[in-house]
Amino acid sequence: MYSSSDDNTRQETVHLFFKKLPASLHNLNILAELPGEFLKYDSQDTGHGQCLENSINKILALKRGCNVMLLYNINDNLRNGLQGKFVGGDPKNKECLIVNFPKVGNVSISRRTWYKYDENGRVKASRTQFPIIPSYAITDHKAQSLTLSRVVMHCSQEFVAGQTYVALS
């Protein structure tokens, strides 16, 4: 059994994985252990959604108070990779979520749209979703240029020589 200080350390430790699926599974496991109900946000897709599977998640599952990471540059203070705590839905705008970011405060986050283009530059599909993810685990690519205080590296899944070195540096 963990004590509350163990829980805090555990929740502040970011796990790095080389692939998105193990990171997503780790995030879901941590979320399942947190108190409160799951809040689920479905994306709004157009076109052939299957070609968007490597972009933003189709379903975003969160719990109030969970750690999240921004996936989109909004302005100079709100950059891709910034971590915060999910507060909940925005009472003023049902199409926005509130996230508390350190040194910034509560911010209303609206959905953003990701596009997949064909070889002629035409939009093949789009996915509109909130640009945040749970951040108890992320991929090594997402961790590039971030400074993280506590990290657990899952290096047994390295699929390119030197990947572990790059992730840790």
mmCIF file of C-alpha atoms in Angstrom:
data_model
loop_
_atom_site.group_PDB
_atom_site.id
_atom_site.type_symbol
_atom_site.label_atom_id
_atom_site.label_comp_id
_atom_site.label_asym_id
_atom_site.label_seq_id
_atom_site.Cartn_x
_atom_site.Cartn_y
_atom_site.Cartn_z
ATOM 1 C CA MET A 1 0.000 0.000 0.000
ATOM 2 C CA TYR A 2 1.243 3.495 -0.853
ATOM 3 C CA SER A 3 1.224 6.368 1.614
ATOM 4 C CA SER A 4 -0.045 9.770 0.462
ATOM 5 C CA SER A 5 3.536 11.013 -0.018
ATOM 6 C CA ASP A 6 4.256 7.899 -2.137
ATOM 7 C CA ASP A 7 1.129 8.695 -4.184
ATOM 8 C CA ASN A 8 2.320 12.267 -4.781
ATOM 9 C CA THR A 9 5.775 11.096 -5.878
ATOM 10 C CA ARG A 10 4.194 8.446 -8.081
ATOM 11 C CA GLN A 11 1.855 10.967 -9.703
ATOM 12 C CA GLU A 12 4.659 13.466 -10.328
ATOM 13 C CA THR A 13 6.929 10.866 -11.971
ATOM 14 C CA VAL A 14 6.659 10.789 -15.754
ATOM 15 C CA HIS A 15 7.158 7.433 -17.456
ATOM 16 C CA LEU A 16 8.819 7.530 -20.885
ATOM 17 C CA PHE A 17 7.943 4.933 -23.506
ATOM 18 C CA PHE A 18 9.117 4.535 -27.094
ATOM 19 C CA LYS A 19 5.618 3.813 -28.433
ATOM 20 C CA LYS A 20 2.283 5.558 -27.955
ATOM 21 C CA LEU A 21 0.243 2.472 -26.978
ATOM 22 C CA PRO A 22 2.194 1.556 -23.793
ATOM 23 C CA ALA A 23 2.165 5.236 -22.745
ATOM 24 C CA SER A 24 -1.617 5.386 -23.259
ATOM 25 C CA LEU A 25 -2.143 2.174 -21.292
ATOM 26 C CA HIS A 26 0.014 3.462 -18.427
ATOM 27 C CA ASN A 27 -2.001 6.698 -18.354
ATOM 28 C CA LEU A 28 -5.287 4.773 -18.236
ATOM 29 C CA ASN A 29 -3.997 2.598 -15.380
ATOM 30 C CA ILE A 30 -3.022 5.656 -13.334
ATOM 31 C CA LEU A 31 -6.327 7.382 -14.106
ATOM 32 C CA ALA A 32 -8.229 4.261 -12.997
ATOM 33 C CA GLU A 33 -6.510 4.461 -9.597
ATOM 34 C CA LEU A 34 -7.401 8.128 -9.070
ATOM 35 C CA PRO A 35 -10.614 9.005 -7.228
ATOM 36 C CA GLY A 36 -13.555 10.400 -9.149
ATOM 37 C CA GLU A 37 -15.405 9.576 -12.305
ATOM 38 C CA PHE A 38 -13.950 9.275 -15.793
ATOM 39 C CA LEU A 39 -14.863 12.130 -18.087
ATOM 40 C CA LYS A 40 -14.812 11.144 -21.753
ATOM 41 C CA TYR A 41 -14.481 13.532 -24.681
ATOM 42 C CA ASP A 42 -15.022 12.165 -28.203
ATOM 43 C CA SER A 43 -13.341 13.751 -31.191
ATOM 44 C CA GLN A 44 -15.260 15.165 -34.117
ATOM 45 C CA ASP A 45 -13.956 13.471 -37.273
ATOM 46 C CA THR A 46 -14.476 14.072 -40.965
ATOM 47 C CA GLY A 47 -13.330 11.916 -43.862
ATOM 48 C CA HIS A 48 -11.545 8.623 -43.367
ATOM 49 C CA GLY A 49 -10.786 8.721 -39.623
ATOM 50 C CA GLN A 50 -8.551 5.654 -39.667
ATOM 51 C CA CYS A 51 -5.757 7.629 -41.335
ATOM 52 C CA LEU A 52 -5.727 9.918 -38.259
ATOM 53 C CA GLU A 53 -4.922 7.166 -35.752
ATOM 54 C CA ASN A 54 -1.324 8.384 -35.371
ATOM 55 C CA SER A 55 -2.406 11.930 -34.548
ATOM 56 C CA ILE A 56 -4.493 13.050 -31.587
ATOM 57 C CA ASN A 57 -6.586 10.470 -29.690
ATOM 58 C CA LYS A 58 -10.151 9.841 -30.839
ATOM 59 C CA ILE A 59 -11.305 9.550 -27.216
ATOM 60 C CA LEU A 60 -9.836 11.688 -24.442
ATOM 61 C CA ALA A 61 -10.377 10.195 -20.969
ATOM 62 C CA LEU A 62 -9.623 12.379 -17.940
ATOM 63 C CA LYS A 63 -10.444 12.774 -14.258
ATOM 64 C CA ARG A 64 -10.633 16.035 -12.350
ATOM 65 C CA GLY A 65 -7.238 16.812 -10.832
ATOM 66 C CA CYS A 66 -5.251 14.555 -13.181
ATOM 67 C CA ASN A 67 -1.960 15.622 -14.752
ATOM 68 C CA VAL A 68 -2.243 16.727 -18.379
ATOM 69 C CA MET A 69 0.087 18.011 -21.074
ATOM 70 C CA LEU A 70 -0.666 20.576 -23.756
ATOM 71 C CA LEU A 71 -0.220 19.301 -27.328
ATOM 72 C CA TYR A 72 -0.519 22.572 -29.175
ATOM 73 C CA ASN A 73 1.123 25.999 -29.063
ATOM 74 C CA ILE A 74 -1.528 28.507 -28.026
ATOM 75 C CA ASN A 75 0.701 31.490 -27.190
ATOM 76 C CA ASP A 76 4.144 32.230 -25.711
ATOM 77 C CA ASN A 77 3.044 31.129 -22.213
ATOM 78 C CA LEU A 78 1.074 28.071 -23.340
ATOM 79 C CA ARG A 79 3.396 25.895 -25.402
ATOM 80 C CA ASN A 80 3.333 22.316 -26.612
ATOM 81 C CA GLY A 81 4.606 20.126 -23.731
ATOM 82 C CA LEU A 82 3.471 22.383 -20.863
ATOM 83 C CA GLN A 83 2.066 20.329 -17.986
ATOM 84 C CA GLY A 84 -0.841 21.237 -15.743
ATOM 85 C CA LYS A 85 -3.823 19.845 -13.825
ATOM 86 C CA PHE A 86 -7.226 19.210 -15.379
ATOM 87 C CA VAL A 87 -9.872 21.205 -13.499
ATOM 88 C CA GLY A 88 -13.016 20.262 -15.450
ATOM 89 C CA GLY A 89 -15.459 21.655 -17.974
ATOM 90 C CA ASP A 90 -15.661 25.413 -18.440
ATOM 91 C CA PRO A 91 -18.942 26.581 -16.857
ATOM 92 C CA LYS A 92 -18.969 29.626 -19.183
ATOM 93 C CA ASN A 93 -18.405 27.624 -22.387
ATOM 94 C CA LYS A 94 -19.522 23.994 -22.649
ATOM 95 C CA GLU A 95 -17.133 23.489 -25.591
ATOM 96 C CA CYS A 96 -14.025 24.222 -23.490
ATOM 97 C CA LEU A 97 -12.073 22.558 -20.684
ATOM 98 C CA ILE A 98 -10.269 24.288 -17.823
ATOM 99 C CA VAL A 99 -6.636 23.394 -17.096
ATOM 100 C CA ASN A 100 -4.529 24.928 -14.331
ATOM 101 C CA PHE A 101 -0.976 25.551 -15.520
ATOM 102 C CA PRO A 102 1.784 26.533 -13.040
ATOM 103 C CA LYS A 103 2.756 30.226 -13.316
ATOM 104 C CA VAL A 104 -0.178 30.803 -15.708
ATOM 105 C CA GLY A 105 -3.285 29.825 -13.733
ATOM 106 C CA ASN A 106 -6.605 28.479 -14.997
ATOM 107 C CA VAL A 107 -6.920 28.492 -18.775
ATOM 108 C CA SER A 108 -9.945 27.669 -20.910
ATOM 109 C CA ILE A 109 -8.851 25.228 -23.635
ATOM 110 C CA SER A 110 -10.932 24.865 -26.784
ATOM 111 C CA ARG A 111 -10.766 22.092 -29.359
ATOM 112 C CA ARG A 112 -8.254 22.242 -32.203
ATOM 113 C CA THR A 113 -8.347 20.507 -35.573
ATOM 114 C CA TRP A 114 -5.659 18.199 -37.011
ATOM 115 C CA TYR A 115 -5.685 17.486 -40.762
ATOM 116 C CA LYS A 116 -4.480 14.609 -42.941
ATOM 117 C CA TYR A 117 -3.720 15.589 -46.540
ATOM 118 C CA ASP A 118 -3.527 13.479 -49.697
ATOM 119 C CA GLU A 119 -0.590 13.632 -52.118
ATOM 120 C CA ASN A 120 -2.222 16.610 -53.930
ATOM 121 C CA GLY A 121 -2.518 18.671 -50.758
ATOM 122 C CA ARG A 122 -6.281 18.191 -50.367
ATOM 123 C CA VAL A 123 -7.758 17.458 -46.954
ATOM 124 C CA LYS A 124 -8.357 13.722 -46.714
ATOM 125 C CA ALA A 125 -9.617 13.726 -43.110
ATOM 126 C CA SER A 126 -9.723 15.888 -40.006
ATOM 127 C CA ARG A 127 -10.000 15.305 -36.271
ATOM 128 C CA THR A 128 -11.126 17.985 -33.846
ATOM 129 C CA GLN A 129 -10.253 17.277 -30.222
ATOM 130 C CA PHE A 130 -9.010 19.019 -27.077
ATOM 131 C CA PRO A 131 -5.222 19.450 -27.398
ATOM 132 C CA ILE A 132 -4.331 17.796 -24.082
ATOM 133 C CA ILE A 133 -3.445 14.284 -22.938
ATOM 134 C CA PRO A 134 -2.916 12.669 -19.531
ATOM 135 C CA SER A 135 0.783 13.046 -18.799
ATOM 136 C CA TYR A 136 1.730 10.304 -16.358
ATOM 137 C CA ALA A 137 3.396 8.627 -19.349
ATOM 138 C CA ILE A 138 4.539 10.115 -22.649
ATOM 139 C CA THR A 139 6.620 8.985 -25.594
ATOM 140 C CA ASP A 140 10.304 9.801 -25.851
ATOM 141 C CA HIS A 141 9.503 12.016 -28.847
ATOM 142 C CA LYS A 142 7.061 14.073 -26.761
ATOM 143 C CA ALA A 143 9.714 14.441 -24.033
ATOM 144 C CA GLN A 144 12.276 16.046 -26.362
ATOM 145 C CA SER A 145 13.273 19.507 -25.113
ATOM 146 C CA LEU A 146 11.290 19.088 -21.865
ATOM 147 C CA THR A 147 12.840 19.307 -18.423
ATOM 148 C CA LEU A 148 11.221 16.684 -16.202
ATOM 149 C CA SER A 149 11.997 16.349 -12.482
ATOM 150 C CA ARG A 150 11.277 12.627 -12.108
ATOM 151 C CA VAL A 151 11.422 10.118 -14.949
ATOM 152 C CA VAL A 152 11.161 6.359 -15.310
ATOM 153 C CA MET A 153 12.514 5.190 -18.662
ATOM 154 C CA HIS A 154 11.038 2.009 -20.128
ATOM 155 C CA CYS A 155 13.965 1.153 -22.380
ATOM 156 C CA SER A 156 13.259 -2.535 -23.036
ATOM 157 C CA GLN A 157 11.166 -1.493 -26.043
ATOM 158 C CA GLU A 158 13.965 0.428 -27.793
ATOM 159 C CA PHE A 159 13.517 -0.186 -31.531
ATOM 160 C CA VAL A 160 16.363 1.990 -32.851
ATOM 161 C CA ALA A 161 19.886 1.808 -31.426
ATOM 162 C CA GLY A 162 20.671 4.883 -29.345
ATOM 163 C CA GLN A 163 17.047 5.801 -28.646
ATOM 164 C CA THR A 164 17.479 5.452 -24.883
ATOM 165 C CA TYR A 165 20.485 7.811 -24.904
ATOM 166 C CA VAL A 166 18.584 10.429 -26.894
ATOM 167 C CA ALA A 167 15.538 10.164 -24.604
ATOM 168 C CA LEU A 168 17.589 10.583 -21.441
ATOM 169 C CA SER A 169 19.729 13.415 -22.737
#
